[in-house]
Coordinates of C-alpha atoms and ligand atoms in Angstrom, one line a residue:
X1 CA 21.3 25.1 -24.2
X2 CA 23.6 22.3 -25.1
X3 CA 22.2 19.1 -27.1
X4 CA 21.9 17.3 -23.9
X5 CA 20.1 19.7 -21.8
X6 CA 20.6 22.8 -19.5
X7 CA 24.3 23.7 -19.3
X8 CA 24.1 25.0 -15.2
X9 CA 22.9 21.7 -14.5
X10 CA 25.5 19.7 -16.5
X11 CA 28.3 21.7 -15.0
X12 CA 27.1 20.9 -11.6
X13 CA 26.5 17.1 -12.2
X14 CA 30.1 17.1 -13.7
X15 CA 31.8 18.8 -10.9
X16 CA 30.0 16.4 -8.3
X17 CA 30.8 13.4 -10.4
X18 CA 34.7 13.7 -10.4
X19 CA 36.8 13.0 -7.5
X20 CA 40.1 15.3 -7.0
X21 CA 42.1 12.7 -9.1
X22 CA 39.5 13.3 -11.8
X23 CA 38.1 9.8 -11.5
X24 CA 34.2 9.5 -12.7
X25 CA 32.1 8.7 -9.6
X26 CA 28.6 7.5 -10.4
X27 CA 25.8 8.7 -7.8
X28 CA 23.8 5.9 -6.8
X29 CA 20.1 6.2 -6.0
X30 CA 18.9 2.9 -4.1
X31 CA 15.3 1.9 -3.8
X32 CA 14.3 -0.8 -1.6
X33 CA 10.9 -2.6 -2.1
X34 CA 9.6 -3.0 -5.6
X35 CA 5.7 -2.7 -4.6
X36 CA 3.4 0.2 -5.8
X37 CA 5.5 3.1 -4.3
X38 CA 9.1 2.0 -5.4
X39 CA 8.2 0.6 -8.6
X40 CA 6.5 4.0 -10.0
X41 CA 9.4 6.0 -8.2
X42 CA 12.0 4.0 -9.9
X43 CA 10.1 4.4 -13.2
X44 CA 9.5 7.9 -12.9
X45 CA 13.2 8.8 -11.6
X46 CA 14.4 6.9 -14.6
X47 CA 12.4 9.1 -17.0
X48 CA 13.6 12.3 -15.6
X49 CA 17.2 11.3 -15.0
X50 CA 17.4 9.5 -18.5
X51 CA 20.3 11.6 -19.6
X52 CA 22.4 11.1 -16.6
X53 CA 21.6 7.4 -16.4
X54 CA 23.0 7.1 -20.1
X55 CA 26.0 9.1 -19.2
X56 CA 26.8 6.9 -16.1
X57 CA 26.8 9.9 -13.7
X58 CA 23.7 8.5 -12.1
X59 CA 22.6 4.8 -11.5
X60 CA 19.5 3.8 -10.1
X61 CA 19.1 0.6 -8.1
X62 CA 15.7 -1.2 -7.5
X63 CA 15.7 -4.1 -5.1
X64 CA 12.5 -6.2 -5.2
X65 CA 11.9 -9.7 -3.4
X66 CA 8.8 -11.0 -5.4
X67 CA 9.1 -12.0 -8.8
X68 CA 5.5 -11.1 -9.5
X69 CA 4.0 -7.7 -8.7
X70 CA 0.7 -7.8 -7.2
X71 CA -2.0 -4.9 -7.4
X72 CA -3.7 -5.5 -4.0
X73 CA -6.8 -3.1 -4.5
X74 CA -7.9 -6.0 -6.8
X75 CA -8.4 -8.4 -4.4
X76 CA -11.8 -7.1 -3.9
X77 CA -12.8 -8.3 -7.2
X78 CA -11.3 -11.6 -6.8
X79 CA -13.2 -12.7 -3.8
X80 CA -16.4 -12.5 -5.6
X81 CA -14.9 -14.2 -8.6
X82 CA -15.2 -11.0 -11.0
X83 CA -11.7 -11.4 -12.0
X84 CA -9.2 -14.0 -11.7
X85 CA -6.0 -13.2 -9.7
X86 CA -3.6 -13.1 -12.8
X87 CA -5.8 -10.2 -13.8
X88 CA -4.1 -8.3 -11.1
X89 CA -0.5 -9.8 -11.2
X90 CA 2.4 -9.0 -13.7
X91 CA 6.0 -10.0 -13.6
X92 CA 8.2 -7.3 -11.5
X93 CA 10.6 -7.1 -14.5
X94 CA 7.8 -6.3 -17.1
X95 CA 7.1 -3.2 -15.1
X96 CA 10.6 -1.7 -14.9
X97 CA 11.6 0.5 -17.7
X98 CA 15.0 1.2 -18.9
X99 CA 17.6 3.0 -17.2
X100 CA 16.3 1.0 -13.8
X101 CA 18.8 -1.6 -12.5
X102 CA 16.3 -4.0 -11.3
X103 CA 17.9 -6.4 -8.3
X104 CA 15.8 -9.3 -7.4
X105 CA 17.4 -9.3 -4.0
X106 CA 16.0 -9.4 -0.6
X107 CA 17.8 -6.4 1.4
X108 CA 18.7 -7.9 4.9
X109 CA 20.2 -5.1 6.5
X110 CA 20.3 -1.3 5.8
X111 CA 23.3 0.4 7.2
X112 CA 22.6 4.2 7.3
X113 CA 25.7 5.1 9.0
X114 CA 28.2 3.2 6.5
X115 CA 25.3 4.0 3.4
X116 CA 25.1 0.2 2.6
X117 CA 22.5 -2.3 1.8
X118 CA 23.4 -6.1 2.5
X119 CA 21.9 -8.9 0.7
X120 CA 22.6 -12.4 0.8
X121 CA 25.0 -11.9 -2.3
X122 CA 26.4 -8.7 -2.0
X123 CA 27.1 -5.2 -0.1
X124 CA 25.7 -2.1 -2.0
X125 CA 26.6 1.2 -1.5
X126 CA 24.5 3.9 -2.2
X127 CA 24.3 8.0 -2.0
X128 CA 20.7 8.3 -2.1
X129 CA 18.3 5.6 -0.3
X130 CA 14.6 5.4 -0.8
X131 CA 12.6 2.7 1.8
X132 CA 9.6 1.6 -0.1
X133 CA 9.2 -1.4 1.8
X134 CA 5.4 -1.2 2.9
X135 CA 3.3 -2.7 5.5
X136 CA 2.1 -6.2 6.3
X137 CA -0.7 -7.7 8.2
X138 CA 0.6 -9.5 11.3
X139 CA -1.5 -12.8 11.2
X140 CA 0.5 -14.1 14.0
X141 CA 0.0 -11.3 16.6
X142 CA -3.3 -12.8 17.4
X143 CA -3.2 -16.4 18.6
X144 CA -5.5 -18.8 16.4
X145 CA -6.2 -16.0 13.7
X146 CA -3.7 -17.4 11.1
X147 CA -5.5 -20.8 11.4
X148 CA -8.9 -19.9 12.3
X149 CA -9.6 -16.8 9.9
X150 CA -9.9 -15.8 6.3
X151 CA -8.8 -12.7 4.7
X152 CA -8.6 -10.6 1.5
X153 CA -5.2 -8.8 1.9
X154 CA -3.3 -11.5 0.5
X155 CA -3.1 -13.4 -2.6
X156 CA -3.8 -17.0 -1.0
X157 CA -6.2 -15.5 1.6
X158 CA -8.3 -13.7 -1.3
X159 CA -8.5 -16.8 -3.5
X160 CA -9.4 -19.1 0.0
X161 CA -12.2 -16.5 0.9
X162 CA -13.6 -16.6 -2.7
X163 CA -13.8 -20.5 -2.3
X164 CA -15.4 -20.2 1.2
X165 CA -18.1 -17.4 -0.1
X166 CA -19.1 -19.5 -2.9
X167 CA -20.2 -22.4 -1.0
X168 CA -21.6 -20.4 1.8
X169 CA -25.3 -20.9 2.0
X170 CA -25.9 -20.0 6.0
X171 CA -24.8 -19.0 9.0
X172 CA -22.8 -16.0 10.4
X173 CA -20.2 -14.2 8.8
X174 CA -18.0 -11.8 11.1
X175 CA -15.6 -9.2 9.9
X176 CA -13.0 -7.9 12.2
X177 CA -10.1 -5.5 11.9
X178 CA -7.2 -3.8 13.8
X179 CA -5.1 -0.8 13.5
X180 CA -3.1 0.5 11.6
X181 CA -4.1 -1.3 8.3
X182 CA -3.4 -0.4 4.8
X183 CA -6.3 0.8 2.8
X184 CA -8.6 1.4 5.9
X185 CA -11.9 1.5 3.9
X186 CA -11.3 -2.0 2.5
X187 CA -13.0 -4.0 5.5
X188 CA -16.1 -1.8 5.0
X189 CA -16.0 -2.3 1.0
X190 CA -15.5 -6.1 1.4
X191 CA -18.6 -5.9 3.8
X192 CA -20.6 -3.8 1.1
X193 CA -19.5 -6.4 -1.6
X194 CA -20.4 -9.4 0.2
X195 CA -23.6 -8.3 0.9
X196 CA -24.5 -7.3 -2.3
X197 CA -22.8 -10.5 -3.7
X198 CA -25.1 -12.7 -1.7
X199 CA -28.3 -10.7 -2.5
X200 CA -27.6 -11.2 -6.4
X201 CA -27.3 -14.9 -5.7
X202 CA -30.4 -15.2 -3.8
X203 CA -28.4 -16.3 -0.5
X204 CA -28.5 -13.4 1.6
X205 CA -31.9 -14.1 3.6
X206 CA -29.9 -17.2 5.6
X207 CA -26.9 -15.1 6.3
X208 CA -26.2 -12.8 9.4
X209 CA -23.3 -10.6 8.1
X210 CA -21.7 -8.7 10.8
X211 CA -19.1 -5.6 10.6
X212 CA -17.2 -4.5 13.4
X213 CA -14.5 -2.0 14.2
X214 CA -12.0 -1.5 17.2
X215 CA -13.5 2.1 17.8
X216 CA -16.8 3.1 19.2
X217 CA -17.4 4.3 15.6
X218 CA -18.0 2.6 12.3
X219 CA -14.7 4.0 11.2
X220 CA -12.1 5.8 13.0
X221 CA -12.4 8.6 10.7
X222 CA -15.5 10.6 11.6
X223 CA -16.5 11.4 7.9
X224 CA -16.3 7.9 7.0
X225 CA -18.1 6.9 9.9
X226 CA -20.8 9.1 9.2
X227 CA -21.1 8.0 5.3
X228 CA -21.1 4.4 6.2
X229 CA -23.6 5.3 9.3
X230 CA -26.5 6.5 6.9
X231 CA -26.1 2.9 4.7
X232 CA -26.2 1.2 7.8
X233 CA -29.5 2.9 9.2
X234 CA -31.0 2.6 6.0
X235 CA -30.4 -0.8 5.5
X236 CA -30.5 -2.3 9.1
X237 CA -27.1 -3.7 9.1
X238 CA -25.5 -5.3 12.0
X239 CA -22.3 -3.5 13.8
X240 CA -20.4 -4.1 16.9
X241 CA -18.4 -1.5 18.2
X242 CA -15.1 -1.9 20.1
X243 CA -14.0 -5.3 18.8
X244 CA -10.2 -5.6 19.1
X245 CA -9.9 -9.3 19.0
X246 CA -7.3 -11.0 20.9
X247 CA -7.7 -14.7 20.5
X248 CA -9.6 -16.8 17.7
X249 CA -10.7 -20.3 19.0
X250 CA -10.9 -22.1 15.0
X251 CA -12.6 -25.1 17.2
X252 CA -15.3 -23.1 18.7
X253 CA -15.7 -21.0 16.2
X254 CA -15.4 -17.7 18.5
X255 CA -13.3 -14.6 19.0
X256 CA -12.4 -13.1 22.3
X257 CA -12.1 -9.4 22.3
X258 CA -9.9 -7.1 24.6
X259 CA -13.1 -6.3 26.5
X260 CA -13.5 -9.8 27.4
X261 CA -16.6 -10.2 25.2
X262 CA -17.1 -13.4 23.0
X263 CA -18.7 -13.4 19.5
X264 CA -19.2 -16.6 17.5
X265 CA -19.0 -17.1 13.9
X266 CA -19.1 -19.5 11.0
X267 CA -17.1 -17.8 8.6
X268 CA -14.4 -15.3 10.3
X269 CA -12.5 -12.3 8.2
X270 CA -10.0 -10.8 9.9
X271 CA -7.6 -7.9 9.0
X272 CA -5.0 -7.9 12.0
X273 CA -2.7 -5.1 13.0
X274 CA 0.1 -4.2 10.3
X275 CA 3.8 -4.0 11.0
X276 CA 6.7 -2.8 8.9
X277 CA 8.8 -5.2 6.8
X278 CA 11.2 -7.2 8.9
X279 CA 14.1 -5.7 7.4
X280 CA 13.1 -2.3 9.0
X281 CA 12.9 -4.0 12.4
X282 CA 16.1 -6.1 11.9
X283 CA 18.2 -2.8 11.0
X284 CA 16.7 -1.0 14.3
X285 CA 15.0 1.6 12.2
X286 CA 11.4 1.7 12.8
X287 CA 9.3 2.5 15.8
X288 CA 7.4 -0.5 17.9
X289 CA 5.5 -1.4 15.0
X290 CA 8.3 -1.3 12.4
X291 CA 7.1 1.8 10.8
X292 CA 9.7 4.4 9.9
X293 CA 9.7 8.1 11.7
X294 CA 9.2 10.2 8.7
X295 CA 9.1 13.8 8.2
X296 CA 5.6 14.3 6.6
X297 CA 6.5 17.0 4.5
X298 CA 9.9 16.3 3.0
X299 CA 9.4 12.5 3.6
X300 CA 13.2 12.3 5.0
X301 CA 13.9 9.8 7.7
X302 CA 14.0 11.3 10.9
X303 CA 17.6 12.8 11.5
X304 CA 19.0 11.6 8.0
X305 CA 19.4 13.9 4.9
X306 CA 20.1 11.1 2.4
X307 CA 17.4 8.7 3.4
X308 CA 13.7 9.2 2.0
X309 CA 10.8 7.1 2.9
X310 CA 7.6 6.5 0.6
X311 CA 4.4 4.5 1.1
X312 CA 3.2 2.5 3.7
X313 CA 6.4 2.0 5.3
X314 CA 6.3 5.7 6.8
X315 CA 4.6 6.5 10.0
X316 CA 2.8 9.8 9.0
X317 CA -0.7 10.0 10.3
X318 CA -2.4 9.2 6.9
X319 CA -4.2 6.2 5.5
X320 CA -1.8 3.8 4.1
X321 CA -2.8 3.9 0.7
X322 CA -1.2 3.3 -2.8
X323 CA -2.6 6.8 -3.8
X324 CA -0.7 8.3 -0.9
X325 CA 2.6 6.5 -2.6
X326 CA 1.5 8.1 -5.8
X327 CA 1.6 11.5 -4.5
X328 CA 4.6 11.4 -2.6
X329 CA 6.5 10.1 -5.6
X330 CA 5.8 13.4 -7.4
X331 CA 7.4 15.2 -4.8
X332 CA 10.4 12.8 -4.2
X333 CA 11.1 12.5 -7.8
X334 CA 11.3 16.5 -7.7
X335 CA 13.4 16.6 -4.6
X336 CA 15.8 13.5 -5.6
X337 CA 16.2 15.0 -9.2
X338 CA 17.1 18.4 -7.7
X339 CA 19.4 17.2 -5.3
X340 CA 21.3 15.3 -8.1
X341 CA 21.6 18.4 -10.0
X342 CA 22.8 20.7 -7.0
X343 CA 19.6 22.6 -7.0
X344 CA 17.4 23.0 -3.7
X345 CA 14.6 20.4 -2.9
X346 CA 11.7 22.5 -2.9
X347 CA 8.8 20.1 -3.1
X348 CA 6.5 19.0 -0.2
X349 CA 4.0 16.4 0.3
X350 CA 0.9 17.8 1.2
X351 CA -0.6 14.7 2.5
X352 CA -2.7 14.3 -0.6
X353 CA -4.4 10.8 -1.4
X354 CA -7.5 10.0 -3.0
X355 CA -9.3 6.6 -3.0
X356 CA -12.5 4.9 -3.9
X357 CA -15.2 3.4 -1.6
X358 CA -17.0 0.6 -3.2
X359 CA -20.3 0.5 -1.6
X360 CA -22.2 -2.0 -4.1
X361 CA -21.6 -4.5 -6.6
X362 CA -22.0 -1.6 -9.4
X363 CA -21.4 1.6 -6.8
X364 CA -18.5 3.5 -5.6
X365 CA -17.8 6.6 -3.7
X366 CA -14.9 8.8 -3.6
X367 CA -12.6 10.2 -0.9
X368 CA -9.8 12.7 -1.5
X369 CA -7.9 14.5 1.5
X370 CA -4.9 15.8 2.7
X371 CA -3.4 17.3 5.7
X372 CA -5.9 20.1 6.2
X373 CA -8.7 18.5 4.8
X374 CA -10.5 15.3 6.5
X375 CA -11.7 12.5 4.4
X376 CA -15.4 12.8 3.7
X377 CA -16.8 10.5 1.1
X378 CA -19.3 11.8 -1.8
X379 CA -22.2 10.1 -2.6
X380 CA -21.5 6.6 -4.4
X381 CA -22.8 6.4 -8.2
X382 CA -22.5 3.9 -11.0
X383 CA -20.0 6.4 -12.5
X384 CA -17.7 6.3 -9.8
X385 CA -17.7 2.6 -9.8
X386 CA -17.0 2.6 -13.5
X387 CA -14.0 5.0 -12.7
X388 CA -13.1 2.6 -10.2
X389 CA -12.7 -0.1 -12.8
X390 CA -10.6 2.1 -15.1
X391 CA -8.3 2.9 -12.5
X392 CA -7.8 -0.7 -11.9
X393 CA -7.0 -1.5 -15.5
X394 CA -4.7 1.7 -15.8
X395 CA -2.5 0.6 -12.4
X396 CA -0.1 -0.8 -14.9
X397 CA 0.8 2.5 -16.4
X398 CA 0.7 4.2 -12.9
X399 CA 3.3 1.4 -12.1
X400 CA 5.5 2.1 -15.4
X401 CA 5.7 6.0 -14.6
X402 CA 3.7 6.8 -17.6
X403 CA 0.4 8.3 -15.5
Ligands
FAD501 C1 -7.4 -5.4 -0.2 C2 -6.9 -4.2 -0.5 C3 -7.3 -3.2 -1.3 C4 -6.6 -1.8 -1.2 N1 -7.3 -0.9 -2.2 C5 -6.6 0.3 -2.1 C6 -7.4 1.6 -2.9 O1 -8.7 1.4 -3.4 N2 -6.7 2.4 -2.8 C7 -5.3 2.9 -2.6 O2 -4.5 3.9 -2.8 N3 -4.6 1.8 -1.8 C8 -5.3 0.6 -1.7 N4 -4.8 -0.3 -1.0 C9 -3.4 -0.2 -0.4 C10 -2.1 -0.4 -1.4 O3 -2.4 -1.2 -2.0 C11 -1.0 0.0 -0.6 O4 -1.2 1.1 0.2 C12 0.0 0.2 -1.4 O5 0.5 -1.2 -2.2 C13 1.4 0.7 -0.6 O6 2.6 0.7 -1.7 P1 4.1 0.5 -1.0 O7 4.9 0.7 -2.1 O8 4.3 1.5 0.1 O9 3.9 -1.0 -0.5 P2 4.1 -2.3 -1.1 O10 3.2 -2.2 -2.3 O11 3.5 -3.2 -0.5 O12 5.4 -2.8 -1.8 C14 6.1 -3.0 -0.7 C15 7.5 -4.0 -1.5 O13 8.9 -4.1 -0.6 C16 8.9 -5.1 -0.6 N5 10.0 -5.5 0.5 C17 9.9 -5.5 1.8 N6 11.2 -5.8 2.3 C18 11.9 -5.9 1.4 C19 13.3 -6.2 1.5 N7 14.2 -6.2 2.5 N8 13.7 -6.1 0.2 C20 13.3 -6.1 -1.1 N9 12.1 -5.8 -0.9 C21 11.4 -5.6 0.1 C22 7.8 -6.0 -0.4 O14 8.3 -7.6 -0.9 C23 6.9 -5.2 -1.3 O15 7.0 -5.8 -2.7 C24 -5.3 -1.8 -0.8 C25 -4.7 -2.7 -0.2 C26 -5.4 -3.9 0.0 C27 -4.7 -4.8 0.7

């Protein structure tokens, strides 16, 4: 073993990083998207490839189009005023460790044939590409929704909803959602949180709080539906099944559903169907909703050996969640490092994800699942809520690749 590491690996990198003329060729790993998955992956790769980066054998590029990194699960606690939005945001550049070249540039076109990324400023070549471009709620898909509805899936949305709830004394709050959406338990969490918040302030008796779902059940995952159903039965909550909103009339304060029903509201909270990032659609890489056809085990883009996908951008049939991106990063780091070192890519993503389900102002459940284990929430406790709070604080260590 030499001072710098394993001699076998060194020889492999050395041979790969020289052309026939003996010129040094740097291998470029490009990551598009500086959200939860892309930032974590870049930082972890930088740690594992520290020596190769130092020796200019590998360069790591991270393309980010937002100066501010947002921890989205924090929106739930902004809505009740428990924390300010600043608690859940950090400058993107403060999260990126040495060894990662952060490019604050929006990628406009991905050319997987030429292995190039185009931005407004430049065209970049890559050897290995990771797409971490996420998913976004499409508020323009339903006429009237952008003007007529509140949401808690964006910074602006959660601040506006916080202010609306702070002044809401009586009337009907209706929660609607469509699939696919990221964190598919968040709409039921906001229902439980708003219920508890209004109760804690003595304002619940004049408020009718209604939860709906596009499926006939309280949730499309049977185990989660069963968990929610027990609470609904015990507390007499109101549920509207098969509500897929096709139009919002902000003047009349009415939603119209696919089945032709109408439902009135005084305050509407709507989470629409999500889509992939515009660049995926513009580059012709996604399915009809702009999600990337991805191998569920290797996380490679279909038909591409040199392109990987992480997080919400995939079309893998699991919940779109930051924790999924976290576990995916573990196998991607191993496979990318192995690949650069000329070793076989042995890691497989097993569909693992874990998330909390907040069920009161001071209680949470927890859900763990993978490809072979369907999600089944465990009973809510105060201790789990405390763990949720802990994780919210520790997220910044996760993003920096330290956890
Ligand atoms: C209210 C709420 C609660 C949630 N709660 C939980 C929870 O409890 N547990 C959990 O695990 N998950 C939760 N999530 C989901 C979690 O936040 C997401 O699943 C996670 O952020 C996905 O990470 P990602 O990297 O795939 O996408 P993102 O974090 O969305 O990052 C994608 C990034 O790519 C950037 N990008 C897109 N296109 C380009 C381009 N062309 N060029 C450059 N950059 C680009 C975007 O701007 C964005 O910064 C919650 C989400 C919400 C909204």
